[in-house]
PDB file of C-alpha atoms in Angstrom:
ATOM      1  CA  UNK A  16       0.000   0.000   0.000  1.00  0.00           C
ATOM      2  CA  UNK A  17       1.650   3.681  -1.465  1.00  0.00           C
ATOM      3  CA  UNK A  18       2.862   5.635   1.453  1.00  0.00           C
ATOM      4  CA  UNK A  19       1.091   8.642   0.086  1.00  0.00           C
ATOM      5  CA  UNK A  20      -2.106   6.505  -0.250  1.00  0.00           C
ATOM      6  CA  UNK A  21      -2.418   6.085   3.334  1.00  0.00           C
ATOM      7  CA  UNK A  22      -1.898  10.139   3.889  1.00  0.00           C
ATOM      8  CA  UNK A  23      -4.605  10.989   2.027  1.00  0.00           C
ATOM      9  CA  UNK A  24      -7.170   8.176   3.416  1.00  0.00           C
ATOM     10  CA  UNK A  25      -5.775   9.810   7.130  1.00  0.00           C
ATOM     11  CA  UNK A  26      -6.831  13.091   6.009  1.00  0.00           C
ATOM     12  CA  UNK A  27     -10.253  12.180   4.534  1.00  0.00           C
ATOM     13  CA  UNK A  28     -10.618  10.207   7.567  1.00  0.00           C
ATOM     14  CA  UNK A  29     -10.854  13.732   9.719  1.00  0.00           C
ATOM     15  CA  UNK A  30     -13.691  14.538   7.550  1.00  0.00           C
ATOM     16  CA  UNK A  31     -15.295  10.883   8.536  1.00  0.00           C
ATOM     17  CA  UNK A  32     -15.144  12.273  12.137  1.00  0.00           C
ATOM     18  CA  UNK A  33     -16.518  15.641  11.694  1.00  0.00           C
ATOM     19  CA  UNK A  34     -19.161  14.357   9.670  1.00  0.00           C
ATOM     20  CA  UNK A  35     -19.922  12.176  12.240  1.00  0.00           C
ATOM     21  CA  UNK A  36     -19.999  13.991  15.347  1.00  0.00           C
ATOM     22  CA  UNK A  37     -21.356  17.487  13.706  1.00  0.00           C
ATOM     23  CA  UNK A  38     -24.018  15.711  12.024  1.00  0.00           C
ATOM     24  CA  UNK A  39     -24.528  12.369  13.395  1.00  0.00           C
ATOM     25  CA  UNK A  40     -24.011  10.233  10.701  1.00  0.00           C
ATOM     26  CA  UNK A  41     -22.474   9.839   6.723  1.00  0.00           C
ATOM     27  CA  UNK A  42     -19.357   8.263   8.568  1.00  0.00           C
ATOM     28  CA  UNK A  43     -19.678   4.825   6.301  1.00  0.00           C
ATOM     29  CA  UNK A  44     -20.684   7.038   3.387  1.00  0.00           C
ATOM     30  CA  UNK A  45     -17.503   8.253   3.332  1.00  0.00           C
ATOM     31  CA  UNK A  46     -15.486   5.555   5.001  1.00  0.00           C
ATOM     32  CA  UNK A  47     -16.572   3.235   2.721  1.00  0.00           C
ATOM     33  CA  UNK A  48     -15.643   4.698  -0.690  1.00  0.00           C
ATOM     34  CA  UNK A  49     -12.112   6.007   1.254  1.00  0.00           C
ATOM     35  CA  UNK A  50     -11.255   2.067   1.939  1.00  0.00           C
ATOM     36  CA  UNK A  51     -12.159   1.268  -1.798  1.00  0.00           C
ATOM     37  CA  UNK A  52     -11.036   3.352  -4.333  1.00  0.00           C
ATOM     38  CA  UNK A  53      -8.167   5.318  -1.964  1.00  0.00           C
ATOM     39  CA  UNK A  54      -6.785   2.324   0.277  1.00  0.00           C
ATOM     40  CA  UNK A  55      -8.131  -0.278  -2.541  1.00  0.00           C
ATOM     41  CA  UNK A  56      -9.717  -3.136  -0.089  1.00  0.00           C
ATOM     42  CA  UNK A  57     -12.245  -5.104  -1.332  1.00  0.00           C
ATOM     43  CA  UNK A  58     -15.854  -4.377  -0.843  1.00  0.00           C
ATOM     44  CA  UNK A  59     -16.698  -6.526   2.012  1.00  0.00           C
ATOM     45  CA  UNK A  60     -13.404  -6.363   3.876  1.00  0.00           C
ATOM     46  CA  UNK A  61     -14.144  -2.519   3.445  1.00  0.00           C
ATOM     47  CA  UNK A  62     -17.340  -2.320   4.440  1.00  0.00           C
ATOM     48  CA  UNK A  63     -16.488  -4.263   7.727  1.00  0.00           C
ATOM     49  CA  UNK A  64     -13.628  -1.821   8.609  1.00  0.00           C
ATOM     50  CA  UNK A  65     -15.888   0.496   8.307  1.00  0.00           C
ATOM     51  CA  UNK A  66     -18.276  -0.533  10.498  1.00  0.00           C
ATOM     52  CA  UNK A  67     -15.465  -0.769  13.481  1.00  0.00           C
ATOM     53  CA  UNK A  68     -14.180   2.779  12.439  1.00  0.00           C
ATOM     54  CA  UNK A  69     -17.992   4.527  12.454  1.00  0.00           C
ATOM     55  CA  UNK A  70     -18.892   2.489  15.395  1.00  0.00           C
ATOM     56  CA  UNK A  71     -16.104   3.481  17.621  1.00  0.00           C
ATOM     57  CA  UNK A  72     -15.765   7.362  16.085  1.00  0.00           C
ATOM     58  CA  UNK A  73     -19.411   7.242  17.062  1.00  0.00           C
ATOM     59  CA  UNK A  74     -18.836   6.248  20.610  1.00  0.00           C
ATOM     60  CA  UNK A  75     -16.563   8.846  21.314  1.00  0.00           C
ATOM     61  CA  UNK A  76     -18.355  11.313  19.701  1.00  0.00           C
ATOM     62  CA  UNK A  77     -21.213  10.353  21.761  1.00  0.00           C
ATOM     63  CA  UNK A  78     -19.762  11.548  25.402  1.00  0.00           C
ATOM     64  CA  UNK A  79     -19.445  14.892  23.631  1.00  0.00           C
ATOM     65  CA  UNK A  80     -23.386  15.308  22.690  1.00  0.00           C
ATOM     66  CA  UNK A  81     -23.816  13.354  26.643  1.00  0.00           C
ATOM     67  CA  UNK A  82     -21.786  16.189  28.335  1.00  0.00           C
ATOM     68  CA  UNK A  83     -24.243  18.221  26.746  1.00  0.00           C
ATOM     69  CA  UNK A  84     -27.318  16.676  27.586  1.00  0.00           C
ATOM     70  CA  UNK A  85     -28.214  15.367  23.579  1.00  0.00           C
ATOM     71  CA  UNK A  86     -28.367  11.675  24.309  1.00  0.00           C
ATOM     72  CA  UNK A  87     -31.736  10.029  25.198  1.00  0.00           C
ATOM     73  CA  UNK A  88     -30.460   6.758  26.631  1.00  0.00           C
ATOM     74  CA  UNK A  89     -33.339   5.124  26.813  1.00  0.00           C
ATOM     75  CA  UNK A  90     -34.945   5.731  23.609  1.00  0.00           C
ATOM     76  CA  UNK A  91     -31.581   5.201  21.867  1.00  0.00           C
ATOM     77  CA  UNK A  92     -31.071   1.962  23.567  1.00  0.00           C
ATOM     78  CA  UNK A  93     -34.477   0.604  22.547  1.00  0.00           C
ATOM     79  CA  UNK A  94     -33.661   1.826  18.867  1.00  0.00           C
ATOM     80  CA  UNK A  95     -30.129   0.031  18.918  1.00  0.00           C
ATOM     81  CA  UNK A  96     -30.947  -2.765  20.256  1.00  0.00           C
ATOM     82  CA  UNK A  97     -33.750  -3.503  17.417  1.00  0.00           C
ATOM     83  CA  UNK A  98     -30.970  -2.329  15.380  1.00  0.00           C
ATOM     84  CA  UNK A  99     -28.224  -4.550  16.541  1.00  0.00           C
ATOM     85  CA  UNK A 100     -30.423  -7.850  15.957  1.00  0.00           C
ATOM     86  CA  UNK A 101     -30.643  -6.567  12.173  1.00  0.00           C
ATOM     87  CA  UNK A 102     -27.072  -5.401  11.458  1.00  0.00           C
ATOM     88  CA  UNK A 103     -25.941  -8.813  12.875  1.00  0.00           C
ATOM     89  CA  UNK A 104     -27.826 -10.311  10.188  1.00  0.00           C
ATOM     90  CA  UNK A 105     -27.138  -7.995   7.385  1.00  0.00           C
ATOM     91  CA  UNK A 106     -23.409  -8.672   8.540  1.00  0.00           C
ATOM     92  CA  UNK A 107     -24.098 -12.392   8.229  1.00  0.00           C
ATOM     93  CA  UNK A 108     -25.980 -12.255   5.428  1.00  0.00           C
ATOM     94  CA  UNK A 109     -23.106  -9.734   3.746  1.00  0.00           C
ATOM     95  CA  UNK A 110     -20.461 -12.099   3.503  1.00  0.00           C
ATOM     96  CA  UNK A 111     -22.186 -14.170   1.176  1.00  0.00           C
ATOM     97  CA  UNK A 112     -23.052 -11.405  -1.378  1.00  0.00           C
ATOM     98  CA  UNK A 113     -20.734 -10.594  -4.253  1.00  0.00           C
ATOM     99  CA  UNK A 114     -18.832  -7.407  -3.613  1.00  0.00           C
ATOM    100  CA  UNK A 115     -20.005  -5.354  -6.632  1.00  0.00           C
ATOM    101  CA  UNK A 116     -23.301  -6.405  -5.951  1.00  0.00           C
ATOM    102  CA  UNK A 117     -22.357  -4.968  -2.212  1.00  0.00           C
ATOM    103  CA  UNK A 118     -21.023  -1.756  -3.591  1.00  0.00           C
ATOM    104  CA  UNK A 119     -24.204  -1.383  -6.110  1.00  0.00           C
ATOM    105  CA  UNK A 120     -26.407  -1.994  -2.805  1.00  0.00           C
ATOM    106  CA  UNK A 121     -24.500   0.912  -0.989  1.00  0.00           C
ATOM    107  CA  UNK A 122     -24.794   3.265  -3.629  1.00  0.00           C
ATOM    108  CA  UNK A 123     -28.361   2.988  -4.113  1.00  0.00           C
ATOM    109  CA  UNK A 124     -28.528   3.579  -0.341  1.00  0.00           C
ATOM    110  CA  UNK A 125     -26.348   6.845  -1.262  1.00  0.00           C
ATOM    111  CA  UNK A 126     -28.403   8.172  -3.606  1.00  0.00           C
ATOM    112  CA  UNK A 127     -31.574   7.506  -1.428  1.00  0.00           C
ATOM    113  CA  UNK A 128     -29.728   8.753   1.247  1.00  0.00           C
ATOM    114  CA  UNK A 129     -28.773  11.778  -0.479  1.00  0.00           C
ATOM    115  CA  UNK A 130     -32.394  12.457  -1.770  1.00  0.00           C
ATOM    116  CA  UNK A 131     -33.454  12.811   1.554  1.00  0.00           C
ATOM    117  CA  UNK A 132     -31.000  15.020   2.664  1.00  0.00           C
ATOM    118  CA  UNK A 133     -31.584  17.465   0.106  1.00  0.00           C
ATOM    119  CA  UNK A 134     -35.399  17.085   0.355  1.00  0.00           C
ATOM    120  CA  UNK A 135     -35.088  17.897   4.225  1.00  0.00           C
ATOM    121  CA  UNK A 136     -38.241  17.082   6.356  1.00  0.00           C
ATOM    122  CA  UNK A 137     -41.412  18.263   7.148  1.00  0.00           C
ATOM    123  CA  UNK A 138     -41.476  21.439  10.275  1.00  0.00           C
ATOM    124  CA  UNK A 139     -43.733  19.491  12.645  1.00  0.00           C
ATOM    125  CA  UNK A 140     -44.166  22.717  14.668  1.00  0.00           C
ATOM    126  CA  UNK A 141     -42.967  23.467  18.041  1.00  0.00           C
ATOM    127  CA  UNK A 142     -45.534  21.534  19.616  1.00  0.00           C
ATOM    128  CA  UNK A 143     -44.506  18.619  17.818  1.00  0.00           C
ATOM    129  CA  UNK A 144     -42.674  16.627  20.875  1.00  0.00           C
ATOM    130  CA  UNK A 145     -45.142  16.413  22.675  1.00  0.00           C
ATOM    131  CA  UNK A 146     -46.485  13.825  20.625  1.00  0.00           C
ATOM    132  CA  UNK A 147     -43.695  10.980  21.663  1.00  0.00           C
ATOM    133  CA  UNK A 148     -45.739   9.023  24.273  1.00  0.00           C
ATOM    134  CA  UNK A 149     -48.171   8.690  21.249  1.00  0.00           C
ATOM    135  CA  UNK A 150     -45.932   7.306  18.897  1.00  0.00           C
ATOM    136  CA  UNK A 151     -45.850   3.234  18.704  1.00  0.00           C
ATOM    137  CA  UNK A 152     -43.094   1.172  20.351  1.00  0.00           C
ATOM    138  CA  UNK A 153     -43.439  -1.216  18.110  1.00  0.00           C
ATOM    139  CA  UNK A 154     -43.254   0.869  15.187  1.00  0.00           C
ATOM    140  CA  UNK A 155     -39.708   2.122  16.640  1.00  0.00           C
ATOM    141  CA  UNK A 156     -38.611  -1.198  16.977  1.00  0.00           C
ATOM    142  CA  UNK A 157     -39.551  -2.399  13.168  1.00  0.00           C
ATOM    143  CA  UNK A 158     -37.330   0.954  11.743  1.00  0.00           C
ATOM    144  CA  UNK A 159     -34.079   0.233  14.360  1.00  0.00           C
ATOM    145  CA  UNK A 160     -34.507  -3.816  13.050  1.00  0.00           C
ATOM    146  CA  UNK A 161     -34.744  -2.727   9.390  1.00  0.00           C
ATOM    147  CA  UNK A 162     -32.512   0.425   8.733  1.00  0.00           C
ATOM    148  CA  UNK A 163     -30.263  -1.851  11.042  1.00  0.00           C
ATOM    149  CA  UNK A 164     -30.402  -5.146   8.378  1.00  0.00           C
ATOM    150  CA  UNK A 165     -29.356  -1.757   5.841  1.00  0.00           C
ATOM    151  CA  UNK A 166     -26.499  -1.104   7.819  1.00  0.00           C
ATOM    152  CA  UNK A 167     -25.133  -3.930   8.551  1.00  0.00           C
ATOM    153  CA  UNK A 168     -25.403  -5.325   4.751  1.00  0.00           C
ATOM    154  CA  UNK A 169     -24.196  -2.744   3.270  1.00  0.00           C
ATOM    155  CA  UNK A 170     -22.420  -0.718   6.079  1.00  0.00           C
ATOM    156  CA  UNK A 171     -23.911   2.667   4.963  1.00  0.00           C
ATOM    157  CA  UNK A 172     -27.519   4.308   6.213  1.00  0.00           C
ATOM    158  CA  UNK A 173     -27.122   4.494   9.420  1.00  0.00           C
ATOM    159  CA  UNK A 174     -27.046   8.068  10.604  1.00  0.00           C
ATOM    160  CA  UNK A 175     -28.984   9.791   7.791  1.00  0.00           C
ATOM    161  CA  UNK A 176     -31.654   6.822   8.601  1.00  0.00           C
ATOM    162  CA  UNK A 177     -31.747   6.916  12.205  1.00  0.00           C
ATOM    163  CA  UNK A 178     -31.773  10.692  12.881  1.00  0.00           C
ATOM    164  CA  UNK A 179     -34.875  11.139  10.792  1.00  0.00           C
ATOM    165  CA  UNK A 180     -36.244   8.178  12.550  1.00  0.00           C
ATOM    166  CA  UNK A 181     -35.464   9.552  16.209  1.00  0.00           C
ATOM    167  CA  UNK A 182     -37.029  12.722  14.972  1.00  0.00           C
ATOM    168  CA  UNK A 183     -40.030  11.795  13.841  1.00  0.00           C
ATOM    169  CA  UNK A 184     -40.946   8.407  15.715  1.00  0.00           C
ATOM    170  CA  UNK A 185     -39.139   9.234  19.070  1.00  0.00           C
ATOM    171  CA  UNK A 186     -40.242  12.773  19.135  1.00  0.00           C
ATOM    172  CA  UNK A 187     -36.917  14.125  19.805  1.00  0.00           C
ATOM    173  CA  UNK A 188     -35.241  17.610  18.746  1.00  0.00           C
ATOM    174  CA  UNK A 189     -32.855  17.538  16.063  1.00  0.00           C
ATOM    175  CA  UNK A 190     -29.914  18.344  18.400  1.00  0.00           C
ATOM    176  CA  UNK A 191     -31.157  15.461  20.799  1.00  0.00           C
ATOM    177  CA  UNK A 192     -31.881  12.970  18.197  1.00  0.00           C
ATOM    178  CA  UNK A 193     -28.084  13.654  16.517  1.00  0.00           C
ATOM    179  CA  UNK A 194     -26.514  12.996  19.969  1.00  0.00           C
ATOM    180  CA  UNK A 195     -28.888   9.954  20.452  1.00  0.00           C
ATOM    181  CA  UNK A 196     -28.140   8.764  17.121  1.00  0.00           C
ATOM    182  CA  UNK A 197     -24.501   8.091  18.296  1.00  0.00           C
ATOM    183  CA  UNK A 198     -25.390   5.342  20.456  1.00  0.00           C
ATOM    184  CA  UNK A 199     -27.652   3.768  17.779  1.00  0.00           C
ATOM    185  CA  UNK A 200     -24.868   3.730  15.261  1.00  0.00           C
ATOM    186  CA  UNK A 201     -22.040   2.756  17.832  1.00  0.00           C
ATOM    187  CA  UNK A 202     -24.391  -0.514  19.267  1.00  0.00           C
ATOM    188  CA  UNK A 203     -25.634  -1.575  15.450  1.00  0.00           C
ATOM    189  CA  UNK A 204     -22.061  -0.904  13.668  1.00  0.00           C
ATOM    190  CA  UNK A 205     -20.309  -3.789  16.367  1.00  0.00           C
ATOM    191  CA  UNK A 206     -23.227  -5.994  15.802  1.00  0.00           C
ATOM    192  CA  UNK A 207     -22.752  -5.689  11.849  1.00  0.00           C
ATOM    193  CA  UNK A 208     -18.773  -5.707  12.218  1.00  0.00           C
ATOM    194  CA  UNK A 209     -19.480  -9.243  14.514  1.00  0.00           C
ATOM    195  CA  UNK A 210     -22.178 -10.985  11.446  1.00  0.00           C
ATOM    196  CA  UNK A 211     -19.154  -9.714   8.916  1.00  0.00           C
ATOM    197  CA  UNK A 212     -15.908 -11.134  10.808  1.00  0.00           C
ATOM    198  CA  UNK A 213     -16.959 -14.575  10.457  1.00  0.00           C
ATOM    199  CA  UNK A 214     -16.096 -14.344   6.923  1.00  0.00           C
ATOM    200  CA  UNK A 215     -13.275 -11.360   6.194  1.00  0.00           C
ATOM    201  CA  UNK A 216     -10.135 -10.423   7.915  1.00  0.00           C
ATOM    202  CA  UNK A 217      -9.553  -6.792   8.489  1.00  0.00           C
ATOM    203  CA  UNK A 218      -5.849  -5.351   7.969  1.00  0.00           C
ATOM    204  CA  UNK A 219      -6.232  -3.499  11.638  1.00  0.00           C
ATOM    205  CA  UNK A 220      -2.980  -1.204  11.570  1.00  0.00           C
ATOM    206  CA  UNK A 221      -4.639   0.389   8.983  1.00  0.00           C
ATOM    207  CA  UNK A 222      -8.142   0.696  10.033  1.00  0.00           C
ATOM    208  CA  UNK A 223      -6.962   1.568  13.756  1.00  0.00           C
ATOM    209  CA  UNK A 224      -4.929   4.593  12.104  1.00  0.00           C
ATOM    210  CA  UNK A 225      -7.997   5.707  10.250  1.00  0.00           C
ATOM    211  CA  UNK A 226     -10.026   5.163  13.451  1.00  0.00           C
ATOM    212  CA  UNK A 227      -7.723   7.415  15.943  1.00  0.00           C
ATOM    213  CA  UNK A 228      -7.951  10.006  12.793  1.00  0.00           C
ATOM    214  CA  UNK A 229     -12.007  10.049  12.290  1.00  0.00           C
ATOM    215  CA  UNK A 230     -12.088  10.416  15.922  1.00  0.00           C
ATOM    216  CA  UNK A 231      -9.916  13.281  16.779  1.00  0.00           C
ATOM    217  CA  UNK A 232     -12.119  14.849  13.433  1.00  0.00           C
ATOM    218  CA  UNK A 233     -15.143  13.769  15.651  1.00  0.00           C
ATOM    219  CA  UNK A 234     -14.019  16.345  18.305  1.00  0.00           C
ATOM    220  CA  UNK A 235     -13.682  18.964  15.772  1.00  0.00           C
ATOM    221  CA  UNK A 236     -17.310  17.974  14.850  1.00  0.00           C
ATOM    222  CA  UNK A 237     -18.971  18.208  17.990  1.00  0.00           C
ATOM    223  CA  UNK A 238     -17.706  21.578  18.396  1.00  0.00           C
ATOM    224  CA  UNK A 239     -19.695  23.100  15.707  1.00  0.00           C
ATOM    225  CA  UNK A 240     -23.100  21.537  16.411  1.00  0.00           C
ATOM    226  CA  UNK A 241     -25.263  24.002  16.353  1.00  0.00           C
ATOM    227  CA  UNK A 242     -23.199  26.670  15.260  1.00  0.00           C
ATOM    228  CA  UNK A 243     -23.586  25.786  11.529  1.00  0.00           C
ATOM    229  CA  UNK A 244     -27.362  26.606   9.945  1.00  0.00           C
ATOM    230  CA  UNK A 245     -28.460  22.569   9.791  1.00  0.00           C
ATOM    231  CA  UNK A 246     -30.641  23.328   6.664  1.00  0.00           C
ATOM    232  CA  UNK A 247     -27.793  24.657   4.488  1.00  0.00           C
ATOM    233  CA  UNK A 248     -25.376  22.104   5.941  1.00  0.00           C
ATOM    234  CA  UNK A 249     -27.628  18.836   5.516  1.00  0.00           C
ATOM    235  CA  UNK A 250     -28.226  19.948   1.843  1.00  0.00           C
ATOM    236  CA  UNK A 251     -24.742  20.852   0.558  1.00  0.00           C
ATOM    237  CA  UNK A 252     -24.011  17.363   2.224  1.00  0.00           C
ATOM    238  CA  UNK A 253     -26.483  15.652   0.265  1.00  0.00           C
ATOM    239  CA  UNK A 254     -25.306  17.078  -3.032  1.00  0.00           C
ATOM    240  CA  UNK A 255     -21.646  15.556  -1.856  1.00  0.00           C
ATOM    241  CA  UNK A 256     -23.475  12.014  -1.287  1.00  0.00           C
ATOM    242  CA  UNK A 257     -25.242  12.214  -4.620  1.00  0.00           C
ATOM    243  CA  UNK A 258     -22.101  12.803  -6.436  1.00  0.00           C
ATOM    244  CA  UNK A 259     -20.465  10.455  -4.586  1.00  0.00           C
ATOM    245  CA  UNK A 260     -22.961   7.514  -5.034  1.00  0.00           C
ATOM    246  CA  UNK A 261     -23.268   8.610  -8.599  1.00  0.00           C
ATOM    247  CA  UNK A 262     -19.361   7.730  -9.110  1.00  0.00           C
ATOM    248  CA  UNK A 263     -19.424   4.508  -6.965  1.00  0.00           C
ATOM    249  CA  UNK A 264     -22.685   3.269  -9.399  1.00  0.00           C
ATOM    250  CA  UNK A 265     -20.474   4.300 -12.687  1.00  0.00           C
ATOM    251  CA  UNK A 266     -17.155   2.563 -10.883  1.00  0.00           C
ATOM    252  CA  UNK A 267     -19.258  -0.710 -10.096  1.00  0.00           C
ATOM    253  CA  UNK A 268     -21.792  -1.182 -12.651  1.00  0.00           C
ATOM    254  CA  UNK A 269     -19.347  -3.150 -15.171  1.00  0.00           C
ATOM    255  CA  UNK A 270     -18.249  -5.377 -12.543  1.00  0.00           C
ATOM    256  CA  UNK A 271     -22.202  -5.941 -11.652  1.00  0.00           C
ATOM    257  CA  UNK A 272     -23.159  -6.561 -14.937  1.00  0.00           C
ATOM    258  CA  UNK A 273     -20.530  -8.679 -15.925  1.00  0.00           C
ATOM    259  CA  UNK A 274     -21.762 -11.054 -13.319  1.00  0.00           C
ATOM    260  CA  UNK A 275     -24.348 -11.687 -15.655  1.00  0.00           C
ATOM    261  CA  UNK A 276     -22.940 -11.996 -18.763  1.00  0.00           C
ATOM    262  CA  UNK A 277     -20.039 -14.343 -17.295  1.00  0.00           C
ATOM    263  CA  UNK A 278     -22.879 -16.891 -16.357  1.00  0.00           C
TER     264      UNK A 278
END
């Protein structure tokens, strides 16, 4: 692996970890792609590193947004652990999936992911939390088991799925459900990372380098919430994602179709 490689992954890494803790998620978005095309892994190998290097970024980012008073423990606990059953199965179920069918999986998810971002959501009015003790436990449970089974197949959707999710299911504020989101993605990402290690081995200098890096970025990350307008942010993100998912779909698509025509 070039020298000069692994300094530019590092640096893109920092933007893993702001992403992360300003926003509280697109860390596999971006890890993801990094590990592929910079480092050059293979799909599933990166798609389980980064599921260690978003869940642990995520976990330190969390104690900033805790300090703070933005984690709901309970709610996020009862989200992850619906979460966790389905990553552990979208891990299992991962290994046994071509990669550039993988890859074409995760950049569908980008593109979805991305159209939401841009879209934004619906102002539910300030009267709007009061409506959580109305909202459906079940219903809760169902989204953490099934963006979880997204995660954990392809190791992307997380944050940009749960946040929404918190928002508008749990009731919370945005700030809240961004801290609470942490300890959703940190619980589901080891779940998927556990389904995934039963079939790849992970090259852990490397992926313990990027994870120190994303998680000093974290700190950076943490800092600015709520100093940056969310609207503006969230959709010159999504543009980023869009392009980005865009590129991965052009990169992949003759290795995906030739899966077909080899047959």
């Amino acid at each position: 692996m070039e020298p000069h490689l692994i300094v530019i992954a590092l640096a893109l890494a920092a933007l893993v970890g702001v992403s992360l803790g300003l926003l509280g998620g697109g860390g596999s978005i971006l890890t993801v792609p990094i590990l592929t095309y910079v480092l050059g892994m293979a799909p599933r190998e990166a798609i389980a590193a980064s599921l260690f290097i978003v869940g642990a970024t995520s976990a330190v980012s969390m104690i900033g947004h805790a300090r703070s008073g933005r984690v709901r423990w309970k709610t996020g606990a009862l989200f992850g652990v619906a979460g966790m059953i389905g990553a552990f199965a979208g891990g299992l179920l991962g290994g046994f999936i071509p990669g550039p069918v993988l890859m074409i999986l995760f950049a569908v998810m980008m593109i979805v992911t991305a159209g939401a971002m841009i879209r934004g959501r619906k102002n539910r009015g300030s009267g709007a939390p009061e409506t959580v003790h109305s909202r459906p436990i079940l219903r809760i449970l169902a989204d953490g088991l099934l963006v979880g089974i997204a995660t954990g197949l392809v190791g992307a959707g997380g944050g940009f799925l749960i946040v929404p999710a918190l928002n508008l299911l749990g009731g919370l504020p945005m700030a809240i459900a961004v801290g609470t989101s942490l300890l959703v993605i940190a619980m589901k990402s080891f779940a998927g990372l556990g389904g995934y290690l039963f079939s790849v081995q992970l090259n852990w200098p490397i992926v313990l380098a990027f994870t120190a890096t994303a998680t000093a970025g974290s700190f950076a990350g943490v800092a600015l919430a709520g100093r940056i307008p969310e609207r503006a942010l969230r959709k010159g993100f999504g543009v980023f994602v869009l392009v980005m998912g865009a590129f991965v779909l052009v990169q992949e698509a003759p290795a995906f179709l030739s899966l077909f025509t080899s047959a």
